Tab-separated table of C-alpha atoms in Angstrom:
chain	number	residue	atom	x	y	z
A	4	CYS	CA	-25.534	9.579	-9.627
A	5	ARG	CA	-28.197	8.092	-7.558
A	6	LEU	CA	-29.001	5.597	-10.539
A	7	LEU	CA	-25.459	4.692	-10.927
A	8	LEU	CA	-25.138	4.120	-7.022
A	9	GLY	CA	-28.079	1.852	-7.197
A	10	PHE	CA	-26.484	-0.301	-9.821
A	11	LEU	CA	-23.197	-0.585	-7.688
A	12	GLU	CA	-25.179	-1.285	-4.467
A	13	LYS	CA	-26.811	-4.141	-6.260
A	14	ASN	CA	-23.529	-5.479	-7.402
A	15	LYS	CA	-24.670	-5.588	-10.968
A	16	PRO	CA	-21.884	-5.981	-13.614
A	17	GLY	CA	-23.313	-3.231	-15.954
A	18	PHE	CA	-26.176	-1.212	-16.784
A	19	ASP	CA	-28.385	-0.309	-19.769
A	20	ARG	CA	-27.481	3.234	-20.957
A	21	GLU	CA	-31.018	3.772	-22.703
A	22	LEU	CA	-32.855	2.494	-19.575
A	23	VAL	CA	-30.898	5.021	-17.366
A	24	TRP	CA	-31.644	7.675	-19.934
A	25	LYS	CA	-35.342	6.869	-19.862
A	26	LYS	CA	-35.439	7.290	-16.082
A	27	LEU	CA	-33.716	10.685	-16.477
A	28	PHE	CA	-35.622	12.045	-19.541
A	29	PRO	CA	-38.763	10.076	-20.034
A	30	GLU	CA	-40.020	12.159	-22.847
A	31	ALA	CA	-36.668	12.483	-24.805
A	32	PRO	CA	-35.111	9.872	-27.352
A	33	TYR	CA	-31.674	8.466	-26.350
A	34	ASP	CA	-28.892	10.665	-27.113
A	35	ASP	CA	-25.406	9.083	-26.647
A	36	VAL	CA	-23.366	12.168	-27.140
A	37	ASN	CA	-25.429	14.087	-24.292
A	38	PHE	CA	-25.329	10.774	-22.395
A	39	ARG	CA	-21.475	10.885	-22.422
A	40	LYS	CA	-21.518	14.688	-21.675
A	41	TYR	CA	-23.656	14.231	-18.493
A	42	CYS	CA	-21.314	11.381	-17.417
A	43	SER	CA	-18.366	13.597	-17.831
A	44	ASP	CA	-20.164	16.496	-15.810
A	45	LEU	CA	-20.982	14.085	-13.167
A	46	LEU	CA	-17.522	12.956	-12.968
A	47	LYS	CA	-16.336	16.518	-12.416
A	48	LEU	CA	-18.768	17.015	-9.679
A	49	VAL	CA	-17.820	13.883	-7.862
A	50	GLU	CA	-14.023	14.931	-8.318
A	51	GLY	CA	-14.955	18.385	-6.641
A	52	PHE	CA	-16.850	16.701	-3.920
A	53	MET	CA	-13.986	14.495	-3.110
A	54	ALA	CA	-11.533	17.544	-2.946
A	55	GLN	CA	-14.178	19.267	-0.597
A	56	GLU	CA	-14.231	16.145	1.581
A	57	SER	CA	-10.568	16.087	1.488
A	58	ALA	CA	-10.210	19.784	2.750
A	59	GLY	CA	-12.869	19.574	5.266
A	60	ARG	CA	-11.077	16.792	7.170
A	61	ASP	CA	-8.130	19.147	7.662
A	62	LYS	CA	-9.244	21.628	10.144
A	63	ALA	CA	-5.965	23.602	10.079
A	64	ARG	CA	-6.159	23.775	6.362
A	65	LEU	CA	-9.734	25.319	6.460
A	66	GLN	CA	-8.746	27.862	8.956
A	67	ILE	CA	-5.678	28.908	6.669
A	68	ASP	CA	-7.908	28.951	3.694
A	69	LEU	CA	-10.264	31.396	5.578
A	70	LEU	CA	-7.593	33.498	6.506
A	71	ASP	CA	-6.185	33.446	2.845
A	72	TYR	CA	-9.723	34.594	1.725
A	73	VAL	CA	-9.997	37.310	4.328
A	74	VAL	CA	-6.577	38.868	3.544
A	75	ARG	CA	-6.855	38.717	-0.338
A	76	ASN	CA	-10.322	40.273	-0.035
A	77	LYS	CA	-9.224	42.826	2.545
A	78	ILE	CA	-11.965	42.014	4.986
A	79	GLU	CA	-10.423	43.812	7.939
A	80	PRO	CA	-13.031	43.314	10.504
A	81	LEU	CA	-12.131	39.646	10.589
A	82	TYR	CA	-8.230	39.912	10.413
A	83	LYS	CA	-7.641	39.447	13.930
A	84	SER	CA	-10.067	36.539	14.473
A	85	ALA	CA	-8.956	34.549	11.346
A	86	LEU	CA	-5.494	35.068	12.276
A	87	ARG	CA	-6.091	33.912	15.971
A	88	GLN	CA	-8.173	30.852	14.822
A	89	ALA	CA	-5.638	29.777	12.371
A	90	ASN	CA	-2.788	29.835	15.020
A	91	SER	CA	-4.965	28.167	17.649
A	92	GLU	CA	-5.810	25.364	15.293
A	93	ILE	CA	-2.217	24.469	14.562
A	94	GLU	CA	-1.086	24.872	18.277
A	95	LYS	CA	-3.482	22.181	19.560
A	96	GLN	CA	-0.866	19.495	19.256
A	97	ASN	CA	1.956	19.231	21.597
A	98	TYR	CA	4.146	17.889	18.716
A	99	ARG	CA	4.984	19.904	15.823
A	100	SER	CA	4.704	17.743	12.767
A	101	LEU	CA	5.826	18.456	9.386
A	102	ASP	CA	2.632	20.044	8.513
A	103	TYR	CA	2.942	22.218	11.412
A	104	PHE	CA	6.077	24.057	9.942
A	105	LYS	CA	4.197	24.335	6.428
A	106	ASN	CA	1.072	25.648	7.850
A	107	LYS	CA	3.000	27.929	10.316
A	108	TYR	CA	4.918	29.275	7.278
A	109	ALA	CA	1.598	29.955	5.385
A	110	ILE	CA	0.208	31.786	8.238
A	111	GLU	CA	3.090	33.955	8.861
A	112	ARG	CA	3.219	34.672	5.017
A	113	LEU	CA	-0.349	35.700	5.204
A	114	TYR	CA	0.188	37.980	8.219
A	115	TYR	CA	2.977	39.710	6.306
A	116	ASP	CA	0.422	40.376	3.630
A	117	MET	CA	-2.135	41.417	6.120
A	118	MET	CA	0.182	43.857	7.712
A	119	LYS	CA	1.283	45.300	4.396
A	120	PHE	CA	4.891	45.020	5.469
A	121	ASP	CA	6.210	45.325	1.945
A	122	VAL	CA	5.056	49.008	1.800
A	123	THR	CA	4.998	49.908	5.484
A	124	LEU	CA	7.875	52.100	6.721
A	125	ASN	CA	9.543	52.031	10.079
A	126	THR	CA	8.017	48.738	11.329
A	127	ARG	CA	9.899	45.547	11.784
A	128	ALA	CA	8.290	42.723	9.802
A	129	ASN	CA	7.868	39.073	10.642
A	130	ILE	CA	10.468	37.920	7.994
A	131	GLU	CA	12.525	35.871	10.269
A	132	ASP	CA	9.368	33.871	11.355
A	133	ILE	CA	8.379	33.083	7.753
A	134	SER	CA	12.103	32.094	6.973
A	135	ASN	CA	12.392	30.037	10.005
A	136	ASN	CA	9.250	27.962	9.551
A	137	LEU	CA	10.089	27.592	5.771
A	138	ASP	CA	13.686	26.332	6.657
A	139	LEU	CA	12.300	23.742	9.053
A	140	PHE	CA	9.659	22.436	6.602
A	141	TYR	CA	12.227	22.360	3.895
A	142	TRP	CA	15.032	20.560	6.039
A	143	ILE	CA	12.491	17.944	7.277
A	144	GLU	CA	11.110	17.246	3.831
A	145	LYS	CA	14.669	16.996	2.455
A	146	LEU	CA	15.861	14.370	5.160
A	147	LYS	CA	12.938	12.327	4.341
A	148	LEU	CA	13.597	12.307	0.575
A	149	PHE	CA	17.374	11.944	1.269
A	150	SER	CA	16.363	8.782	3.435
A	151	SER	CA	14.051	7.334	0.662
A	152	ALA	CA	16.729	7.947	-1.961
A	153	LEU	CA	19.233	6.272	-0.010
A	154	SER	CA	17.060	3.262	0.893
A	155	GLN	CA	16.012	2.779	-2.742
A	156	LYS	CA	19.544	2.869	-3.727
A	157	ARG	CA	20.474	-0.096	-1.489
A	158	THR	CA	17.262	-2.142	-2.204
A	159	GLY	CA	16.485	-1.432	-5.766
A	160	ASN	CA	19.958	0.077	-7.044
A	161	PHE	CA	18.108	3.269	-7.933
A	162	GLU	CA	19.933	6.531	-8.262
A	163	TYR	CA	18.473	9.978	-7.690
A	164	ALA	CA	20.149	13.386	-8.043
A	165	LEU	CA	19.000	15.488	-5.117
A	166	GLN	CA	20.350	18.768	-4.640
A	167	PHE	CA	22.118	20.341	-1.671
A	168	ASN	CA	22.568	17.037	0.234
A	169	ASP	CA	26.075	18.033	1.484
A	170	GLU	CA	25.209	21.716	2.248
A	171	ILE	CA	22.048	20.819	4.237
A	172	LEU	CA	23.638	17.967	6.209
A	173	ASN	CA	26.974	19.927	7.057
A	174	TYR	CA	24.809	22.911	8.225
A	175	LEU	CA	22.462	20.656	10.292
A	176	ARG	CA	25.524	18.949	11.985
A	177	ASN	CA	25.983	22.259	13.717
A	178	TYR	CA	22.324	23.428	14.395
A	179	PRO	CA	21.178	23.557	17.815
A	180	MET	CA	18.439	20.920	17.697
A	181	GLU	CA	17.656	20.817	21.494
A	182	ASN	CA	14.825	23.179	20.804
A	183	VAL	CA	13.553	21.451	17.709
A	184	PRO	CA	13.173	17.789	18.456
A	185	GLU	CA	10.952	17.222	15.472
A	186	LEU	CA	13.999	18.024	13.151
A	187	ALA	CA	16.322	16.038	15.410
A	188	ILE	CA	14.152	12.861	14.917
A	189	TYR	CA	14.497	13.198	11.075
A	190	PHE	CA	18.044	14.028	11.288
A	191	ASN	CA	18.902	11.081	13.347
A	192	SER	CA	16.591	8.853	11.406
A	193	PHE	CA	18.517	9.815	8.166
A	194	LEU	CA	21.831	9.260	9.919
A	195	THR	CA	20.928	5.759	10.835
A	196	LEU	CA	20.975	4.973	7.112
A	197	PHE	CA	23.706	7.241	6.112
A	198	GLU	CA	26.257	6.335	8.820
A	199	GLU	CA	24.700	2.930	9.752
A	200	GLU	CA	27.945	1.864	11.545
A	201	ASN	CA	27.492	4.633	14.106
A	202	ASP	CA	24.860	3.144	16.670
A	203	ARG	CA	24.727	6.527	18.509
A	204	HIS	CA	22.394	7.817	15.954
A	205	TYR	CA	19.988	4.876	16.402
A	206	PHE	CA	20.005	5.434	20.132
A	207	SER	CA	19.441	9.096	19.836
A	208	LEU	CA	16.465	8.425	17.649
A	209	ARG	CA	15.313	5.708	20.040
A	210	LYS	CA	15.472	8.051	22.899
A	211	LEU	CA	13.331	10.781	20.779
A	212	LEU	CA	10.665	8.291	19.718
A	213	ASP	CA	10.280	7.185	23.380
A	214	GLN	CA	9.577	10.824	24.345
A	215	TYR	CA	7.406	12.000	21.335
A	216	GLY	CA	6.379	8.849	19.640
A	217	GLY	CA	2.753	8.838	21.025
A	218	GLU	CA	2.246	12.512	20.144
A	219	MET	CA	3.119	12.271	16.370
A	220	PRO	CA	0.566	11.911	13.815
A	221	LYS	CA	0.296	8.359	13.164
A	222	ARG	CA	1.699	8.432	9.468
A	223	GLU	CA	4.796	10.217	10.689
A	224	ALA	CA	5.044	7.844	13.716
A	225	ILE	CA	4.884	4.615	11.543
A	226	GLU	CA	7.587	6.047	9.157
A	227	LEU	CA	10.146	6.833	11.991
A	228	TYR	CA	9.457	3.489	14.082
A	229	ASP	CA	9.843	1.614	10.728
A	230	SER	CA	13.170	3.364	10.136
A	231	ALA	CA	14.449	2.297	13.534
A	232	LEU	CA	12.908	-1.158	13.222
A	233	HIS	CA	14.836	-1.716	9.791
A	234	TYR	CA	17.953	-0.369	11.574
A	235	CYS	CA	17.618	-3.139	14.124
A	236	THR	CA	17.016	-5.771	11.334
A	237	GLY	CA	20.125	-4.782	9.495
A	238	LYS	CA	22.265	-5.104	12.638
A	239	LEU	CA	20.765	-8.692	13.401
A	240	ASN	CA	21.543	-9.647	9.825
A	241	LYS	CA	25.061	-8.729	10.503
A	242	GLY	CA	24.928	-10.757	13.700
A	243	ASN	CA	24.651	-8.175	16.245
A	244	GLN	CA	22.174	-9.889	18.655
A	245	GLN	CA	21.980	-6.981	20.998
A	246	PHE	CA	19.407	-5.742	18.568
A	247	LEU	CA	16.968	-8.536	18.853
A	248	LYS	CA	15.790	-6.978	22.192
A	249	GLU	CA	15.888	-3.445	20.671
A	250	TYR	CA	13.630	-4.636	18.051
A	251	PHE	CA	11.067	-6.151	20.449
A	252	ASP	CA	11.324	-3.194	22.850
A	253	LEU	CA	10.750	-0.770	20.050
A	254	PHE	CA	7.801	-2.727	18.436
A	255	GLU	CA	6.152	-3.351	21.920
A	256	GLU	CA	6.656	0.580	22.752
A	257	GLY	CA	4.930	1.363	19.413
A	258	LEU	CA	2.106	-1.141	19.923
A	259	ASN	CA	1.334	0.085	23.429
A	260	LYS	CA	1.140	3.592	21.920
A	261	GLY	CA	-1.266	2.503	19.265
A	262	ILE	CA	0.998	3.226	16.492
A	263	PHE	CA	0.766	0.181	14.463
A	264	ILE	CA	-2.963	-0.366	14.262
A	265	VAL	CA	-4.246	1.487	11.264
A	266	ASN	CA	-7.895	1.574	10.451
A	267	GLY	CA	-8.267	-1.461	12.967
A	268	GLU	CA	-5.625	-3.348	11.254
A	269	LEU	CA	-2.305	-4.672	12.155
A	270	ALA	CA	-0.064	-5.553	9.034
A	271	THR	CA	0.545	-9.371	8.596
A	272	TRP	CA	4.266	-8.895	8.328
A	273	ARG	CA	4.471	-7.025	11.573
A	274	PHE	CA	2.498	-9.694	13.392
A	275	ASN	CA	4.657	-12.343	11.957
A	276	ASN	CA	8.072	-10.460	12.702
A	277	THR	CA	6.997	-9.618	16.399
A	278	ALA	CA	6.004	-13.099	17.191
A	279	ALA	CA	9.216	-14.297	15.857
A	280	VAL	CA	11.481	-11.950	17.640
A	281	ALA	CA	9.512	-12.547	20.970
A	282	LEU	CA	10.074	-16.323	20.556
A	283	ARG	CA	13.671	-15.922	19.722
A	284	LEU	CA	14.084	-13.848	23.092
A	285	GLY	CA	12.361	-16.705	24.914
A	286	LYS	CA	9.099	-14.689	25.732
A	287	LEU	CA	6.959	-17.516	24.885
A	288	ASP	CA	4.004	-16.457	27.211
A	289	TRP	CA	4.062	-12.972	25.601
A	290	ALA	CA	4.125	-14.309	22.133
A	291	GLU	CA	1.268	-16.582	22.736
A	292	GLN	CA	-0.899	-13.628	24.610
A	293	PHE	CA	0.178	-11.367	21.690
A	294	ILE	CA	-1.226	-13.763	19.034
A	295	GLU	CA	-4.373	-14.282	20.836
A	296	LYS	CA	-4.972	-10.463	21.666
A	297	TYR	CA	-4.174	-9.164	18.206
A	298	LYS	CA	-5.625	-11.837	16.005
A	299	GLN	CA	-8.805	-9.778	15.661
A	300	HIS	CA	-6.654	-6.988	14.124
A	301	LEU	CA	-5.288	-9.155	11.359
A	302	PRO	CA	-6.604	-8.515	7.621
A	303	ALA	CA	-9.707	-10.779	7.394
A	304	ASP	CA	-8.482	-12.541	4.310
A	305	THR	CA	-5.339	-13.868	6.010
A	306	ARG	CA	-6.470	-13.835	9.575
A	307	GLU	CA	-6.929	-17.602	10.123
A	308	ASN	CA	-3.811	-18.753	8.319
A	309	THR	CA	-1.548	-16.339	9.994
A	310	TYR	CA	-3.191	-17.092	13.548
A	311	THR	CA	-2.540	-20.901	12.728
A	312	PHE	CA	0.965	-20.448	11.556
A	313	ASN	CA	2.187	-18.341	14.548
A	314	LEU	CA	0.385	-20.239	17.264
A	315	ALA	CA	2.055	-23.405	15.755
A	316	ARG	CA	5.407	-21.500	16.108
A	317	VAL	CA	4.701	-20.997	19.677
A	318	TYR	CA	3.985	-24.789	20.444
A	319	ARG	CA	7.193	-25.592	18.617
A	320	TYR	CA	9.033	-23.326	21.051
A	321	GLN	CA	7.173	-24.686	23.985
A	322	ARG	CA	8.158	-28.327	22.720
A	323	LYS	CA	4.338	-29.153	22.258
A	324	PHE	CA	5.097	-31.041	19.140
A	325	ASP	CA	1.891	-32.920	19.136
A	326	LYS	CA	0.041	-29.530	18.921
A	327	VAL	CA	2.283	-28.516	15.993
A	328	LEU	CA	1.220	-31.642	14.088
A	329	ALA	CA	-2.398	-31.127	15.016
A	330	MET	CA	-2.338	-27.647	13.668
A	331	LEU	CA	-0.291	-27.908	10.631
A	332	HIS	CA	-0.912	-31.363	9.320
A	333	ASN	CA	-2.647	-31.581	6.027
A	334	LEU	CA	-2.641	-27.686	6.055
A	335	GLU	CA	-1.564	-25.999	2.747
A	336	TYR	CA	-0.898	-22.250	2.346
A	337	GLU	CA	-1.177	-20.297	-0.684
A	338	ASP	CA	1.712	-18.181	0.396
A	339	ILE	CA	4.909	-19.983	-0.521
A	340	GLY	CA	6.776	-18.560	2.708
A	341	TYR	CA	4.212	-19.856	4.885
A	342	ASN	CA	4.192	-23.264	3.321
A	343	LEU	CA	7.880	-23.552	3.508
A	344	LEU	CA	8.185	-22.500	7.119
A	345	SER	CA	5.194	-24.716	8.233
A	346	LYS	CA	6.604	-27.799	6.549
A	347	THR	CA	9.925	-26.857	8.355
A	348	MET	CA	8.034	-27.023	11.602
A	349	LEU	CA	6.541	-30.275	10.688
A	350	ILE	CA	9.898	-31.738	9.944
A	351	ASN	CA	10.937	-30.605	13.513
A	352	ALA	CA	7.821	-32.158	15.020
A	353	TYR	CA	8.181	-35.503	13.447
A	354	TYR	CA	11.729	-35.716	14.566
A	355	GLU	CA	11.314	-34.657	17.960
A	356	LEU	CA	8.324	-37.255	18.389
A	357	ASP	CA	10.462	-39.989	17.013
A	358	GLU	CA	7.959	-40.481	14.210
A	359	GLN	CA	10.260	-42.306	12.046
A	360	ASP	CA	8.218	-43.709	9.251
A	361	ALA	CA	6.077	-40.368	8.966
A	362	LEU	CA	9.210	-38.215	8.984
A	363	GLU	CA	10.835	-40.321	6.322
A	364	SER	CA	7.486	-40.178	4.203
A	365	PHE	CA	7.194	-36.446	4.826
A	366	ILE	CA	10.858	-35.622	3.801
A	367	GLU	CA	10.220	-37.083	0.531
A	368	SER	CA	6.935	-35.230	-0.240
A	369	PHE	CA	8.773	-32.065	0.902
A	370	ARG	CA	11.499	-32.652	-1.457
A	371	VAL	CA	9.237	-33.173	-4.267
A	372	PHE	CA	7.231	-30.031	-3.331
A	373	VAL	CA	10.446	-27.996	-3.305
A	374	ASN	CA	11.710	-29.271	-6.712
A	375	ARG	CA	8.290	-28.784	-8.377
A	376	ASN	CA	7.456	-25.390	-7.205
A	377	LYS	CA	9.226	-23.105	-9.759
A	378	SER	CA	8.336	-19.939	-7.746
A	379	ILE	CA	11.038	-20.827	-4.998
A	380	PRO	CA	14.060	-18.933	-5.860
A	381	GLN	CA	17.186	-21.186	-6.622
A	382	GLN	CA	19.166	-20.225	-3.432
A	383	ARG	CA	16.100	-20.744	-1.265
A	384	ARG	CA	15.427	-24.204	-2.915
A	385	LYS	CA	18.868	-25.237	-2.293
A	386	SER	CA	18.668	-24.276	1.434
A	387	TYR	CA	15.580	-26.308	1.878
A	388	LEU	CA	16.852	-29.342	0.208
A	389	ASN	CA	19.997	-29.137	2.228
A	390	LEU	CA	17.751	-29.168	5.369
A	391	LEU	CA	16.038	-32.431	4.182
A	392	LYS	CA	19.466	-33.984	3.234
A	393	TYR	CA	20.824	-33.333	6.622
A	394	VAL	CA	17.827	-34.374	8.498
A	395	ARG	CA	17.731	-37.642	6.596
A	396	ARG	CA	21.430	-38.235	7.467
A	397	LEU	CA	20.773	-37.550	11.074
A	398	THR	CA	18.141	-40.147	11.225
A	399	ARG	CA	20.508	-42.865	9.843
A	400	ILE	CA	23.472	-42.212	12.144
A	401	ALA	CA	23.868	-44.624	14.880
A	402	PRO	CA	24.010	-43.081	18.333
A	403	LYS	CA	27.607	-42.538	19.420
A	404	ASP	CA	28.898	-43.026	15.899
A	405	LYS	CA	31.210	-40.091	16.645
A	406	THR	CA	32.802	-40.088	13.201
A	407	ALA	CA	29.768	-39.868	11.319
A	408	LEU	CA	28.393	-37.023	13.709
A	409	PHE	CA	31.660	-35.186	13.553
A	410	LYS	CA	31.489	-35.321	9.713
A	411	LEU	CA	27.943	-34.097	9.604
A	412	LYS	CA	28.455	-31.401	12.245
A	413	GLU	CA	31.461	-30.130	10.244
A	414	GLU	CA	29.553	-29.875	7.042
A	415	VAL	CA	26.402	-28.150	8.671
A	416	ILE	CA	28.718	-25.603	10.006
A	417	ARG	CA	30.505	-25.273	6.801
A	418	GLU	CA	27.364	-24.891	4.825
A	419	LYS	CA	25.487	-22.589	7.249
A	420	ALA	CA	24.722	-20.029	4.575
A	421	ASN	CA	23.172	-22.762	2.407
A	422	HIS	CA	20.465	-24.268	4.635
A	423	VAL	CA	17.833	-23.310	7.153
A	424	ASN	CA	17.400	-24.484	10.652
A	425	HIS	CA	20.982	-24.282	11.420
A	426	GLN	CA	20.831	-23.978	15.123
A	427	TRP	CA	18.358	-26.760	15.600
A	428	LEU	CA	20.415	-29.164	13.449
A	429	LEU	CA	23.459	-28.444	15.606
A	430	GLU	CA	21.394	-29.187	18.792
A	431	LYS	CA	19.948	-32.510	17.423
A	432	ILE	CA	23.670	-33.634	16.375
A	433	ALA	CA	24.972	-32.515	20.073
A	434	GLU	CA	22.085	-34.713	21.496
A	435	LEU	CA	23.582	-37.884	19.738
A	436	GLU	CA	27.166	-37.171	20.524
């Protein structure tokens, strides 16, 4: 293992088997069969090590494993202490996560075996405790699976045959959840997908996240916040602008609770979406401060491009078009999305600065770029080509030419779904009317 690690640390592409063998067994001739066997044995040891490392990080699991060992081997002097330690470990958190109910079920099941309730007469067993914790774990896990199945059906057209959907949902609709907020959170999260037209489910989920979001394990918190954020996005896509502020407030709440920073990183798409929503809400100073503050948390390989792109968006909203040009001129992004959006910002900047010659030249180079880039989907290509067409027409209309302006405005409104920068185009037409 040390020899192999040495090669890896020196970043060498391979190693000489016979040289390794000689270091291990200086007196023995190279034996390929045995060498492969030793490699196989080493792999098993490494896999065992990884399993031990994983188990060692979960303190609750360690205590439950200890309790399991004590019960199965009938080490009666340790019964009480092992049981107490297991319960103490899982009760440390204020919020009872999905794993809490699974662990509590395991502890109650071991307690049942410890007390020999299956053979003890005239003693009430803990069967209800076992069943209740199993039910809660099962229901929450089922709701998570129901949500995943529904999401994949809508986004990927995949069908999944899951059992007891109707039975569980009908039962939970009448279940007293006021004492089990952990179940209520997942139930409302599922209902935002299942009955998406009913906003009440979202606002119930939002209230619960506000109360418990900071106490959840990060993995669960991210899943649930993302579920709520996706709901907001769906509402926005249907034209409900109320959910623009909901999206912003929800993300800001999660950010303040440290939920979205994972291993020191903030996902690029979260960074982009948050900056965009803040700008659309007119929170320009907030957006600029956010970009500067969280730049350090962006993945290193995309950090500078993401930072530059978003700061240029801020300058566009601040109408500092000279700064937009300075940041984006001659800058090409590998990501096609960044490229298209940054070029659109340059179109806006050239127009706003009345750089007519530069604008005309850039429109033509942008048109060539869109037509030549085969990775751009057809509908998206059409949207950007229409933008260029409308901007070119806009620059050639004489001020106060009401007939031409009315005709262009009518077409821009009619073709809203087939071009980008719709609102900006309407604003520029209005300025010429």
